[in-house]
JSON list of C-alpha atoms in Angstrom, two decimals:
[
{"chain": "A", "resi": 22, "resn": "MET", "atom": "CA", "xyz": [67.47, 197.30, 114.67]},
{"chain": "A", "resi": 23, "resn": "ASP", "atom": "CA", "xyz": [65.52, 200.39, 113.66]},
{"chain": "A", "resi": 24, "resn": "TRP", "atom": "CA", "xyz": [68.19, 201.22, 111.08]},
{"chain": "A", "resi": 25, "resn": "ILE", "atom": "CA", "xyz": [67.94, 197.71, 109.61]},
{"chain": "A", "resi": 26, "resn": "ALA", "atom": "CA", "xyz": [64.18, 197.96, 109.49]},
{"chain": "A", "resi": 27, "resn": "GLN", "atom": "CA", "xyz": [64.36, 201.33, 107.77]},
{"chain": "A", "resi": 28, "resn": "HIS", "atom": "CA", "xyz": [66.95, 200.17, 105.24]},
{"chain": "A", "resi": 29, "resn": "GLY", "atom": "CA", "xyz": [65.70, 196.64, 104.68]},
{"chain": "A", "resi": 30, "resn": "ASP", "atom": "CA", "xyz": [65.89, 196.89, 100.90]},
{"chain": "A", "resi": 31, "resn": "LEU", "atom": "CA", "xyz": [69.51, 198.07, 101.04]},
{"chain": "A", "resi": 32, "resn": "VAL", "atom": "CA", "xyz": [70.48, 195.29, 103.46]},
{"chain": "A", "resi": 33, "resn": "SER", "atom": "CA", "xyz": [68.81, 192.70, 101.24]},
{"chain": "A", "resi": 34, "resn": "ALA", "atom": "CA", "xyz": [70.61, 194.04, 98.18]},
{"chain": "A", "resi": 35, "resn": "LEU", "atom": "CA", "xyz": [74.00, 194.00, 99.95]},
{"chain": "A", "resi": 36, "resn": "THR", "atom": "CA", "xyz": [73.35, 190.48, 101.22]},
{"chain": "A", "resi": 37, "resn": "GLY", "atom": "CA", "xyz": [72.50, 189.35, 97.71]},
{"chain": "A", "resi": 38, "resn": "VAL", "atom": "CA", "xyz": [75.65, 190.93, 96.30]},
{"chain": "A", "resi": 39, "resn": "GLY", "atom": "CA", "xyz": [77.76, 189.35, 99.04]},
{"chain": "A", "resi": 40, "resn": "THR", "atom": "CA", "xyz": [76.25, 185.93, 98.37]},
{"chain": "A", "resi": 41, "resn": "LEU", "atom": "CA", "xyz": [76.90, 186.34, 94.64]},
{"chain": "A", "resi": 42, "resn": "ILE", "atom": "CA", "xyz": [80.56, 187.24, 95.28]},
{"chain": "A", "resi": 43, "resn": "VAL", "atom": "CA", "xyz": [81.00, 184.17, 97.51]},
{"chain": "A", "resi": 44, "resn": "TRP", "atom": "CA", "xyz": [79.54, 181.90, 94.81]},
{"chain": "A", "resi": 45, "resn": "ILE", "atom": "CA", "xyz": [81.74, 183.47, 92.12]},
{"chain": "A", "resi": 46, "resn": "ILE", "atom": "CA", "xyz": [84.85, 182.86, 94.24]},
{"chain": "A", "resi": 47, "resn": "TYR", "atom": "CA", "xyz": [83.72, 179.29, 94.95]},
{"chain": "A", "resi": 48, "resn": "LEU", "atom": "CA", "xyz": [83.13, 178.70, 91.23]},
{"chain": "A", "resi": 49, "resn": "GLN", "atom": "CA", "xyz": [86.60, 180.03, 90.35]},
{"chain": "A", "resi": 50, "resn": "VAL", "atom": "CA", "xyz": [88.21, 177.75, 92.93]},
{"chain": "A", "resi": 51, "resn": "PHE", "atom": "CA", "xyz": [86.22, 174.78, 91.63]},
{"chain": "A", "resi": 52, "resn": "VAL", "atom": "CA", "xyz": [87.08, 175.47, 87.97]},
{"chain": "A", "resi": 53, "resn": "SER", "atom": "CA", "xyz": [90.75, 176.02, 88.83]},
{"chain": "A", "resi": 54, "resn": "SER", "atom": "CA", "xyz": [90.88, 172.74, 90.76]},
{"chain": "A", "resi": 55, "resn": "TYR", "atom": "CA", "xyz": [89.10, 170.92, 87.92]},
{"chain": "A", "resi": 56, "resn": "ARG", "atom": "CA", "xyz": [91.55, 172.27, 85.35]},
{"chain": "A", "resi": 57, "resn": "ARG", "atom": "CA", "xyz": [94.50, 171.16, 87.46]},
{"chain": "A", "resi": 58, "resn": "GLN", "atom": "CA", "xyz": [93.05, 167.66, 87.57]},
{"chain": "A", "resi": 59, "resn": "LEU", "atom": "CA", "xyz": [92.80, 167.62, 83.78]},
{"chain": "A", "resi": 60, "resn": "ARG", "atom": "CA", "xyz": [96.43, 168.67, 83.30]},
{"chain": "A", "resi": 61, "resn": "ALA", "atom": "CA", "xyz": [99.08, 166.11, 82.52]},
{"chain": "A", "resi": 62, "resn": "THR", "atom": "CA", "xyz": [101.89, 166.00, 85.08]},
{"chain": "A", "resi": 63, "resn": "LEU", "atom": "CA", "xyz": [105.07, 164.00, 84.44]},
{"chain": "A", "resi": 64, "resn": "LEU", "atom": "CA", "xyz": [108.03, 163.74, 86.80]},
{"chain": "A", "resi": 65, "resn": "ILE", "atom": "CA", "xyz": [111.58, 163.02, 85.62]},
{"chain": "A", "resi": 66, "resn": "THR", "atom": "CA", "xyz": [113.76, 161.75, 88.45]},
{"chain": "A", "resi": 67, "resn": "ARG", "atom": "CA", "xyz": [117.11, 160.14, 89.12]},
{"chain": "A", "resi": 68, "resn": "GLY", "atom": "CA", "xyz": [117.35, 156.69, 90.65]},
{"chain": "A", "resi": 69, "resn": "ALA", "atom": "CA", "xyz": [119.61, 155.51, 93.44]},
{"chain": "A", "resi": 70, "resn": "GLY", "atom": "CA", "xyz": [123.23, 156.57, 93.12]},
{"chain": "A", "resi": 71, "resn": "ASP", "atom": "CA", "xyz": [124.68, 159.55, 91.31]},
{"chain": "A", "resi": 72, "resn": "GLU", "atom": "CA", "xyz": [127.04, 158.11, 88.68]},
{"chain": "A", "resi": 73, "resn": "ASP", "atom": "CA", "xyz": [126.36, 158.23, 84.95]},
{"chain": "A", "resi": 74, "resn": "ASP", "atom": "CA", "xyz": [125.00, 154.67, 85.05]},
{"chain": "A", "resi": 75, "resn": "THR", "atom": "CA", "xyz": [122.26, 155.81, 87.44]},
{"chain": "A", "resi": 76, "resn": "ARG", "atom": "CA", "xyz": [118.78, 155.10, 86.09]},
{"chain": "A", "resi": 77, "resn": "CYS", "atom": "CA", "xyz": [116.42, 157.82, 84.91]},
{"chain": "A", "resi": 78, "resn": "PHE", "atom": "CA", "xyz": [112.72, 157.43, 85.76]},
{"chain": "A", "resi": 79, "resn": "VAL", "atom": "CA", "xyz": [109.53, 158.98, 84.40]},
{"chain": "A", "resi": 80, "resn": "SER", "atom": "CA", "xyz": [106.43, 158.98, 86.62]},
{"chain": "A", "resi": 81, "resn": "ASN", "atom": "CA", "xyz": [102.88, 159.83, 85.59]},
{"chain": "A", "resi": 82, "resn": "MET", "atom": "CA", "xyz": [101.19, 161.91, 88.29]},
{"chain": "A", "resi": 83, "resn": "SER", "atom": "CA", "xyz": [98.22, 162.80, 86.07]},
{"chain": "A", "resi": 84, "resn": "ALA", "atom": "CA", "xyz": [94.62, 161.79, 86.70]},
{"chain": "A", "resi": 85, "resn": "GLY", "atom": "CA", "xyz": [94.63, 159.73, 83.48]},
{"chain": "A", "resi": 86, "resn": "PRO", "atom": "CA", "xyz": [97.09, 157.66, 81.44]},
{"chain": "A", "resi": 87, "resn": "VAL", "atom": "CA", "xyz": [99.79, 159.29, 79.32]},
{"chain": "A", "resi": 88, "resn": "TYR", "atom": "CA", "xyz": [101.25, 157.63, 76.24]},
{"chain": "A", "resi": 89, "resn": "VAL", "atom": "CA", "xyz": [104.98, 158.36, 76.09]},
{"chain": "A", "resi": 90, "resn": "GLN", "atom": "CA", "xyz": [105.64, 158.99, 72.42]},
{"chain": "A", "resi": 91, "resn": "SER", "atom": "CA", "xyz": [109.17, 160.34, 72.37]},
{"chain": "A", "resi": 92, "resn": "VAL", "atom": "CA", "xyz": [112.21, 160.94, 74.57]},
{"chain": "A", "resi": 93, "resn": "MET", "atom": "CA", "xyz": [114.52, 163.77, 73.50]},
{"chain": "A", "resi": 94, "resn": "VAL", "atom": "CA", "xyz": [117.96, 164.38, 74.97]},
{"chain": "A", "resi": 95, "resn": "THR", "atom": "CA", "xyz": [119.99, 167.59, 74.68]},
{"chain": "A", "resi": 96, "resn": "LEU", "atom": "CA", "xyz": [123.68, 167.40, 75.56]},
{"chain": "A", "resi": 97, "resn": "GLU", "atom": "CA", "xyz": [125.27, 170.70, 76.56]},
{"chain": "A", "resi": 98, "resn": "THR", "atom": "CA", "xyz": [128.97, 171.25, 75.95]},
{"chain": "A", "resi": 99, "resn": "GLU", "atom": "CA", "xyz": [131.07, 174.37, 76.33]},
{"chain": "A", "resi": 100, "resn": "ASP", "atom": "CA", "xyz": [130.34, 175.61, 72.82]},
{"chain": "A", "resi": 101, "resn": "ARG", "atom": "CA", "xyz": [127.22, 173.82, 71.53]},
{"chain": "A", "resi": 102, "resn": "LYS", "atom": "CA", "xyz": [124.08, 171.81, 72.20]},
{"chain": "A", "resi": 103, "resn": "ILE", "atom": "CA", "xyz": [123.53, 168.36, 70.72]},
{"chain": "A", "resi": 104, "resn": "VAL", "atom": "CA", "xyz": [119.86, 167.43, 70.34]},
{"chain": "A", "resi": 105, "resn": "SER", "atom": "CA", "xyz": [118.93, 163.84, 69.57]},
{"chain": "A", "resi": 106, "resn": "ALA", "atom": "CA", "xyz": [116.00, 161.45, 69.86]},
{"chain": "A", "resi": 107, "resn": "ALA", "atom": "CA", "xyz": [116.49, 158.71, 72.44]},
{"chain": "A", "resi": 108, "resn": "THR", "atom": "CA", "xyz": [113.20, 156.88, 72.01]},
{"chain": "A", "resi": 109, "resn": "ASP", "atom": "CA", "xyz": [114.76, 153.66, 70.75]},
{"chain": "A", "resi": 110, "resn": "ILE", "atom": "CA", "xyz": [116.89, 151.63, 73.15]},
{"chain": "A", "resi": 111, "resn": "ARG", "atom": "CA", "xyz": [120.25, 150.84, 71.60]},
{"chain": "A", "resi": 112, "resn": "ASP", "atom": "CA", "xyz": [122.23, 149.26, 74.43]},
{"chain": "A", "resi": 113, "resn": "ILE", "atom": "CA", "xyz": [120.78, 145.75, 73.99]},
{"chain": "A", "resi": 114, "resn": "GLN", "atom": "CA", "xyz": [123.24, 142.91, 73.56]},
{"chain": "A", "resi": 115, "resn": "ASP", "atom": "CA", "xyz": [121.03, 140.33, 71.83]},
{"chain": "A", "resi": 116, "resn": "LYS", "atom": "CA", "xyz": [118.02, 141.98, 70.20]},
{"chain": "A", "resi": 117, "resn": "THR", "atom": "CA", "xyz": [116.66, 138.63, 68.97]},
{"chain": "A", "resi": 118, "resn": "GLN", "atom": "CA", "xyz": [116.01, 137.56, 72.56]},
{"chain": "A", "resi": 119, "resn": "VAL", "atom": "CA", "xyz": [114.22, 140.75, 73.57]},
{"chain": "A", "resi": 120, "resn": "ASN", "atom": "CA", "xyz": [110.54, 141.64, 73.20]},
{"chain": "A", "resi": 121, "resn": "SER", "atom": "CA", "xyz": [109.98, 144.47, 70.73]},
{"chain": "A", "resi": 122, "resn": "LEU", "atom": "CA", "xyz": [108.30, 146.51, 73.48]},
{"chain": "A", "resi": 123, "resn": "ASP", "atom": "CA", "xyz": [111.53, 146.36, 75.48]},
{"chain": "A", "resi": 124, "resn": "ARG", "atom": "CA", "xyz": [113.43, 147.98, 72.61]},
{"chain": "A", "resi": 125, "resn": "THR", "atom": "CA", "xyz": [111.62, 151.29, 72.85]},
{"chain": "A", "resi": 126, "resn": "ARG", "atom": "CA", "xyz": [110.90, 153.91, 75.49]},
{"chain": "A", "resi": 127, "resn": "GLN", "atom": "CA", "xyz": [107.44, 154.43, 74.03]},
{"chain": "A", "resi": 128, "resn": "GLY", "atom": "CA", "xyz": [104.36, 153.12, 75.76]},
{"chain": "A", "resi": 129, "resn": "PRO", "atom": "CA", "xyz": [101.45, 153.98, 78.05]},
{"chain": "A", "resi": 130, "resn": "LEU", "atom": "CA", "xyz": [101.97, 155.20, 81.60]},
{"chain": "A", "resi": 131, "resn": "HIS", "atom": "CA", "xyz": [99.00, 154.72, 83.90]},
{"chain": "A", "resi": 132, "resn": "PRO", "atom": "CA", "xyz": [98.30, 157.16, 86.75]},
{"chain": "A", "resi": 133, "resn": "GLY", "atom": "CA", "xyz": [100.92, 156.71, 89.47]},
{"chain": "A", "resi": 134, "resn": "GLN", "atom": "CA", "xyz": [103.04, 154.42, 87.30]},
{"chain": "A", "resi": 135, "resn": "LEU", "atom": "CA", "xyz": [106.82, 154.76, 87.05]},
{"chain": "A", "resi": 136, "resn": "LYS", "atom": "CA", "xyz": [108.88, 153.85, 83.98]},
{"chain": "A", "resi": 137, "resn": "ASP", "atom": "CA", "xyz": [112.62, 153.20, 83.80]},
{"chain": "A", "resi": 138, "resn": "ILE", "atom": "CA", "xyz": [113.85, 154.90, 80.60]},
{"chain": "A", "resi": 139, "resn": "GLY", "atom": "CA", "xyz": [117.44, 153.75, 81.00]},
{"chain": "A", "resi": 140, "resn": "SER", "atom": "CA", "xyz": [120.68, 154.99, 82.47]},
{"chain": "A", "resi": 141, "resn": "PHE", "atom": "CA", "xyz": [121.94, 158.51, 81.89]},
{"chain": "A", "resi": 142, "resn": "ARG", "atom": "CA", "xyz": [124.91, 156.98, 80.10]},
{"chain": "A", "resi": 143, "resn": "SER", "atom": "CA", "xyz": [122.62, 155.21, 77.62]},
{"chain": "A", "resi": 144, "resn": "LEU", "atom": "CA", "xyz": [120.51, 158.34, 77.11]},
{"chain": "A", "resi": 145, "resn": "MET", "atom": "CA", "xyz": [123.60, 160.43, 76.38]},
{"chain": "A", "resi": 146, "resn": "SER", "atom": "CA", "xyz": [125.00, 157.81, 74.01]},
{"chain": "A", "resi": 147, "resn": "HIS", "atom": "CA", "xyz": [122.43, 158.76, 71.35]},
{"chain": "A", "resi": 148, "resn": "GLY", "atom": "CA", "xyz": [123.83, 162.26, 70.90]},
{"chain": "A", "resi": 149, "resn": "LEU", "atom": "CA", "xyz": [127.44, 161.16, 71.33]},
{"chain": "A", "resi": 150, "resn": "LYS", "atom": "CA", "xyz": [127.21, 158.52, 68.60]},
{"chain": "A", "resi": 151, "resn": "GLU", "atom": "CA", "xyz": [125.67, 160.96, 66.13]},
{"chain": "A", "resi": 152, "resn": "THR", "atom": "CA", "xyz": [128.45, 163.52, 66.55]},
{"chain": "A", "resi": 153, "resn": "ASP", "atom": "CA", "xyz": [131.44, 161.41, 67.67]},
{"chain": "A", "resi": 154, "resn": "ALA", "atom": "CA", "xyz": [131.78, 163.78, 70.62]},
{"chain": "A", "resi": 155, "resn": "SER", "atom": "CA", "xyz": [133.63, 162.68, 73.73]},
{"chain": "A", "resi": 156, "resn": "PRO", "atom": "CA", "xyz": [131.60, 162.09, 76.93]},
{"chain": "A", "resi": 157, "resn": "ALA", "atom": "CA", "xyz": [134.18, 164.23, 78.74]},
{"chain": "A", "resi": 158, "resn": "VAL", "atom": "CA", "xyz": [132.95, 167.41, 77.02]},
{"chain": "A", "resi": 159, "resn": "VAL", "atom": "CA", "xyz": [129.34, 167.05, 78.20]},
{"chain": "A", "resi": 160, "resn": "ARG", "atom": "CA", "xyz": [128.52, 169.46, 81.02]},
{"chain": "A", "resi": 161, "resn": "ALA", "atom": "CA", "xyz": [124.78, 168.94, 81.32]},
{"chain": "A", "resi": 162, "resn": "VAL", "atom": "CA", "xyz": [121.98, 166.83, 79.88]},
{"chain": "A", "resi": 163, "resn": "LEU", "atom": "CA", "xyz": [118.38, 167.90, 79.35]},
{"chain": "A", "resi": 164, "resn": "VAL", "atom": "CA", "xyz": [115.86, 165.04, 79.32]},
{"chain": "A", "resi": 165, "resn": "GLU", "atom": "CA", "xyz": [112.55, 165.83, 77.64]},
{"chain": "A", "resi": 166, "resn": "VAL", "atom": "CA", "xyz": [109.58, 163.45, 77.58]},
{"chain": "A", "resi": 167, "resn": "LEU", "atom": "CA", "xyz": [106.79, 164.01, 75.04]},
{"chain": "A", "resi": 168, "resn": "GLY", "atom": "CA", "xyz": [103.46, 162.25, 75.05]},
{"chain": "A", "resi": 169, "resn": "VAL", "atom": "CA", "xyz": [99.74, 162.18, 74.36]},
{"chain": "A", "resi": 170, "resn": "TYR", "atom": "CA", "xyz": [97.18, 162.77, 77.10]},
{"chain": "A", "resi": 171, "resn": "GLY", "atom": "CA", "xyz": [93.44, 162.20, 76.91]},
{"chain": "A", "resi": 172, "resn": "SER", "atom": "CA", "xyz": [91.58, 164.36, 74.43]},
{"chain": "A", "resi": 173, "resn": "GLU", "atom": "CA", "xyz": [94.29, 167.05, 74.29]},
{"chain": "A", "resi": 174, "resn": "ASP", "atom": "CA", "xyz": [94.75, 168.34, 70.75]},
{"chain": "A", "resi": 175, "resn": "LEU", "atom": "CA", "xyz": [98.46, 169.06, 71.31]},
{"chain": "A", "resi": 176, "resn": "PRO", "atom": "CA", "xyz": [101.24, 166.90, 72.75]},
{"chain": "A", "resi": 177, "resn": "VAL", "atom": "CA", "xyz": [102.10, 167.18, 76.43]},
{"chain": "A", "resi": 178, "resn": "GLY", "atom": "CA", "xyz": [105.59, 167.11, 77.83]},
{"chain": "A", "resi": 179, "resn": "ALA", "atom": "CA", "xyz": [108.01, 167.68, 80.65]},
{"chain": "A", "resi": 180, "resn": "ARG", "atom": "CA", "xyz": [111.72, 168.38, 80.89]},
{"chain": "A", "resi": 181, "resn": "ARG", "atom": "CA", "xyz": [114.44, 168.38, 83.51]},
{"chain": "A", "resi": 182, "resn": "ARG", "atom": "CA", "xyz": [118.08, 169.39, 83.33]},
{"chain": "A", "resi": 183, "resn": "PHE", "atom": "CA", "xyz": [120.85, 167.43, 85.03]},
{"chain": "A", "resi": 184, "resn": "ILE", "atom": "CA", "xyz": [124.41, 168.62, 85.61]},
{"chain": "A", "resi": 185, "resn": "LEU", "atom": "CA", "xyz": [127.48, 166.41, 85.26]},
{"chain": "A", "resi": 186, "resn": "VAL", "atom": "CA", "xyz": [129.94, 167.11, 88.08]},
{"chain": "A", "resi": 187, "resn": "ARG", "atom": "CA", "xyz": [133.38, 165.65, 87.44]},
{"chain": "A", "resi": 188, "resn": "SER", "atom": "CA", "xyz": [135.99, 164.89, 90.07]},
{"chain": "A", "resi": 189, "resn": "GLN", "atom": "CA", "xyz": [138.83, 162.45, 90.61]},
{"chain": "A", "resi": 190, "resn": "GLY", "atom": "CA", "xyz": [136.29, 159.91, 91.81]},
{"chain": "A", "resi": 191, "resn": "GLY", "atom": "CA", "xyz": [134.38, 160.01, 88.52]},
{"chain": "A", "resi": 192, "resn": "VAL", "atom": "CA", "xyz": [131.18, 161.68, 87.31]},
{"chain": "A", "resi": 193, "resn": "ARG", "atom": "CA", "xyz": [128.17, 162.63, 89.42]},
{"chain": "A", "resi": 194, "resn": "ILE", "atom": "CA", "xyz": [124.70, 163.35, 88.04]},
{"chain": "A", "resi": 195, "resn": "GLU", "atom": "CA", "xyz": [122.84, 166.10, 89.89]},
{"chain": "A", "resi": 196, "resn": "GLY", "atom": "CA", "xyz": [119.48, 167.68, 89.14]},
{"chain": "A", "resi": 197, "resn": "ASP", "atom": "CA", "xyz": [119.84, 171.34, 88.17]},
{"chain": "A", "resi": 198, "resn": "THR", "atom": "CA", "xyz": [116.42, 171.99, 89.71]},
{"chain": "A", "resi": 199, "resn": "ILE", "atom": "CA", "xyz": [114.31, 170.19, 92.29]},
{"chain": "A", "resi": 200, "resn": "GLU", "atom": "CA", "xyz": [111.17, 170.19, 90.18]},
{"chain": "A", "resi": 201, "resn": "THR", "atom": "CA", "xyz": [110.39, 168.88, 86.71]},
{"chain": "A", "resi": 202, "resn": "GLN", "atom": "CA", "xyz": [109.33, 171.65, 84.34]},
{"chain": "A", "resi": 203, "resn": "GLN", "atom": "CA", "xyz": [105.90, 170.95, 82.86]},
{"chain": "A", "resi": 204, "resn": "ILE", "atom": "CA", "xyz": [105.39, 172.06, 79.25]},
{"chain": "A", "resi": 205, "resn": "ARG", "atom": "CA", "xyz": [101.89, 173.55, 79.34]},
{"chain": "A", "resi": 206, "resn": "LYS", "atom": "CA", "xyz": [101.89, 176.78, 77.32]},
{"chain": "A", "resi": 207, "resn": "ARG", "atom": "CA", "xyz": [100.22, 176.28, 73.96]},
{"chain": "A", "resi": 208, "resn": "ARG", "atom": "CA", "xyz": [103.12, 177.91, 72.12]},
{"chain": "A", "resi": 209, "resn": "GLU", "atom": "CA", "xyz": [105.60, 175.49, 73.70]},
{"chain": "A", "resi": 210, "resn": "ARG", "atom": "CA", "xyz": [103.30, 172.54, 73.06]},
{"chain": "A", "resi": 211, "resn": "ARG", "atom": "CA", "xyz": [103.09, 173.49, 69.38]},
{"chain": "A", "resi": 212, "resn": "GLN", "atom": "CA", "xyz": [106.89, 173.32, 69.33]},
{"chain": "A", "resi": 213, "resn": "LEU", "atom": "CA", "xyz": [106.60, 169.75, 70.63]},
{"chain": "A", "resi": 214, "resn": "VAL", "atom": "CA", "xyz": [104.93, 168.82, 67.34]},
{"chain": "A", "resi": 215, "resn": "HIS", "atom": "CA", "xyz": [108.16, 169.75, 65.52]},
{"chain": "A", "resi": 216, "resn": "ASP", "atom": "CA", "xyz": [110.18, 167.73, 68.05]},
{"chain": "A", "resi": 217, "resn": "LEU", "atom": "CA", "xyz": [107.99, 164.71, 67.40]},
{"chain": "A", "resi": 218, "resn": "LYS", "atom": "CA", "xyz": [108.57, 165.04, 63.64]},
{"chain": "A", "resi": 219, "resn": "ARG", "atom": "CA", "xyz": [112.30, 164.87, 64.35]},
{"chain": "A", "resi": 220, "resn": "ASP", "atom": "CA", "xyz": [111.75, 161.52, 66.05]},
{"chain": "A", "resi": 221, "resn": "LYS", "atom": "CA", "xyz": [109.91, 159.74, 63.23]}
]
């Protein structure tokens, strides 16, 4: 106690510094949490089943709505990659009987909402029709969803790669990774602008 009384000014200074450090750490945690809430988060998942007619879903796990502006599909073969826009839905039998909103994969996704963007077979058909390639040569498919989120000045996006596993029983669709890759770096998001121009 005598030591504390003799060094009261030092103890007060150390206490003040300690309190300041605690508040700085708290502020960093708060800002980091706030930034995470502002980030757009999209999930690309596979529906029930594992064949090529299995549905592909996009879910919005962001705090606010995301407007899906474009869906890009990259088909990977042994010797090349085929990139194509798959925003428009082509596999519609009678387009005169279908609402115009049902003929596109564009549209708003509210927080927690899930959107069916079609079967993997229909997504792959865009690239296959443009190149006359055979479905048998496709080894993997990369699904990329681009959109607009809040007041962000650049597009947001997410991508996930799926592998096609062939056997005597047919084709299985398997996710190459468990998680959906979020496109958040500004350099990558600037590249999304060029991808959107491709899907005019």
